[in-house]
mmCIF file of C-alpha atoms in Angstrom:
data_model
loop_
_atom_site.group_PDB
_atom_site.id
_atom_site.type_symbol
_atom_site.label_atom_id
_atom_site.label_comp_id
_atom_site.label_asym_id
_atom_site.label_seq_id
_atom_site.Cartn_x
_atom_site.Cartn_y
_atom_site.Cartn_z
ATOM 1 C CA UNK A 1 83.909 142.238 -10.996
ATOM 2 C CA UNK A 2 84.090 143.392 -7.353
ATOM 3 C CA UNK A 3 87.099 142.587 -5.736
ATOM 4 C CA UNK A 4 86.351 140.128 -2.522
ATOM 5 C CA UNK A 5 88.188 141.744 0.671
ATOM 6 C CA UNK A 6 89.053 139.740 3.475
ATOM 7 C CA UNK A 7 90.768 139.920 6.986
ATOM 8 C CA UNK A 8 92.434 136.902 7.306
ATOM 9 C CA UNK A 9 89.772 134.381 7.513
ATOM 10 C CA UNK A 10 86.659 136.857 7.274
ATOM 11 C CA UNK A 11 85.188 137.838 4.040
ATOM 12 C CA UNK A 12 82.062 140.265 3.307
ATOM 13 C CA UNK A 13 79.317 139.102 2.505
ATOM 14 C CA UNK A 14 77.716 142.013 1.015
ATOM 15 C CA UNK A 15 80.523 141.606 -1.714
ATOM 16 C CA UNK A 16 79.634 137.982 -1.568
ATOM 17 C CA UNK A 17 76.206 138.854 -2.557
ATOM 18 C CA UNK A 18 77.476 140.890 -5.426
ATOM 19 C CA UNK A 19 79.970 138.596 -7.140
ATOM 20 C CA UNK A 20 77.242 135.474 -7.047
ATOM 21 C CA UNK A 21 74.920 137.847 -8.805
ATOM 22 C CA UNK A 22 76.841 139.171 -11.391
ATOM 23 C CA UNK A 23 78.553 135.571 -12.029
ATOM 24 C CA UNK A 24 74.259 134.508 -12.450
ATOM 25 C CA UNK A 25 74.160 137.725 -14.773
ATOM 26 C CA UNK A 26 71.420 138.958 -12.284
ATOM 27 C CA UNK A 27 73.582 142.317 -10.747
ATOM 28 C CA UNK A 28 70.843 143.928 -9.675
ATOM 29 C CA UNK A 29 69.447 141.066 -7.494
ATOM 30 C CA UNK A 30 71.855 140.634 -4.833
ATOM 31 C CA UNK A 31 68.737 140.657 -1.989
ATOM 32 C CA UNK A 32 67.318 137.373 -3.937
ATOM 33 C CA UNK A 33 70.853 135.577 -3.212
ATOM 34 C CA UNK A 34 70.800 137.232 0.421
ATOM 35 C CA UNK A 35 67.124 136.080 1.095
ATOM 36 C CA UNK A 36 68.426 132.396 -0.235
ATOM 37 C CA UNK A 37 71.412 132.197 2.068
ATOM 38 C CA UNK A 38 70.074 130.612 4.818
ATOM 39 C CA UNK A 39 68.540 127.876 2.507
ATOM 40 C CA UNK A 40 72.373 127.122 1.464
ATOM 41 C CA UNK A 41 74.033 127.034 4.861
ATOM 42 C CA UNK A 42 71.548 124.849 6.506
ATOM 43 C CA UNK A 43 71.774 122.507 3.384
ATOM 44 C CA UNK A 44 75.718 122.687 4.112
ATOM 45 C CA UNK A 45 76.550 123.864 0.542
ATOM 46 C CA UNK A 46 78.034 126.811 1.811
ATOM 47 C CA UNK A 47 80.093 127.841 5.087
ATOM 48 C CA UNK A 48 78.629 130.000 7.951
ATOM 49 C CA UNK A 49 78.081 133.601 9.018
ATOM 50 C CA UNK A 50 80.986 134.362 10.973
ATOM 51 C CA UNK A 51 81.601 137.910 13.035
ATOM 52 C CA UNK A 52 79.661 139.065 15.147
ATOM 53 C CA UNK A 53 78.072 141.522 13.551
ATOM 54 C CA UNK A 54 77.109 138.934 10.659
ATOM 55 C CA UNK A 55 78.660 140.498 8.219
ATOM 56 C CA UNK A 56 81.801 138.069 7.024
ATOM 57 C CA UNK A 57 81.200 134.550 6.061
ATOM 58 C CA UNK A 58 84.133 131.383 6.817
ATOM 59 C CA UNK A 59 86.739 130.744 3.361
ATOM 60 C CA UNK A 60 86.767 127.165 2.214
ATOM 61 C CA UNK A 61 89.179 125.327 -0.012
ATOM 62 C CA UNK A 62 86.509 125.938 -2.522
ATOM 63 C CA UNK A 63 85.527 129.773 -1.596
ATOM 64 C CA UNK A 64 82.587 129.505 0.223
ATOM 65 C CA UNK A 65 80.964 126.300 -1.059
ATOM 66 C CA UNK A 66 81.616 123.134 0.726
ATOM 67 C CA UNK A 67 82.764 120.009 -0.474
ATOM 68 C CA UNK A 68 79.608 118.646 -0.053
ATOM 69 C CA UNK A 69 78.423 122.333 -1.977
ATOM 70 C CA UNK A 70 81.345 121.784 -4.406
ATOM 71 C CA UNK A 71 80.534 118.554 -4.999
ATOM 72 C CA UNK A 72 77.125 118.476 -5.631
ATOM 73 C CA UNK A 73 77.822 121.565 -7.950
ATOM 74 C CA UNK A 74 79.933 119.115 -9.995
ATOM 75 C CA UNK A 75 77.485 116.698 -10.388
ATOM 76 C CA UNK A 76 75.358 118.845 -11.275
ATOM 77 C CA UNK A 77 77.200 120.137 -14.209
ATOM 78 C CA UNK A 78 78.389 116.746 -15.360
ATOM 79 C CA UNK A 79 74.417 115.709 -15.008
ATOM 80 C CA UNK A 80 72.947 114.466 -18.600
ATOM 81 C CA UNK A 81 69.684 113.013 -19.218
#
């Protein structure tokens, strides 16, 4: 698993990419969850781009999700027919 680096309250988001995909079992797909992004942080399930450069992304009490991304991922997982 890639370790996830961080300056204070900055984390990469290229590393970002990579943990999502190989936690989805999809390694070599990190531009699918880059090209989806967007989608997520205008949805507010995950937190913003931060630097300048675009390159780190805000830390949450839940990572990067949320709580309205955490929370919707629990109900999703508790979801039965």
């Amino acid at each position: 698993k890639p370790e996830l680096t961080s300056t204070k309250t900055i984390f990469v988001r290229e590393v970002w990419f990579k943990y999502i995909a190989i936690q989805m079992n999809i390694p070599q797909y990190t531009s699918m969850i880059e090209k989806y992004e967007p989608n997520l942080i205008s949805l507010g399930l995950i937190s913003i781009i931060t630097a300048g450069d675009g390159s780190g992304f805000r830390h949450t009490n839940y990572f990067r999700l949320t709580d309205m991304g955490y929370k919707f991922c629990e109900f999703m997982t508790n979801y039965e027919d």
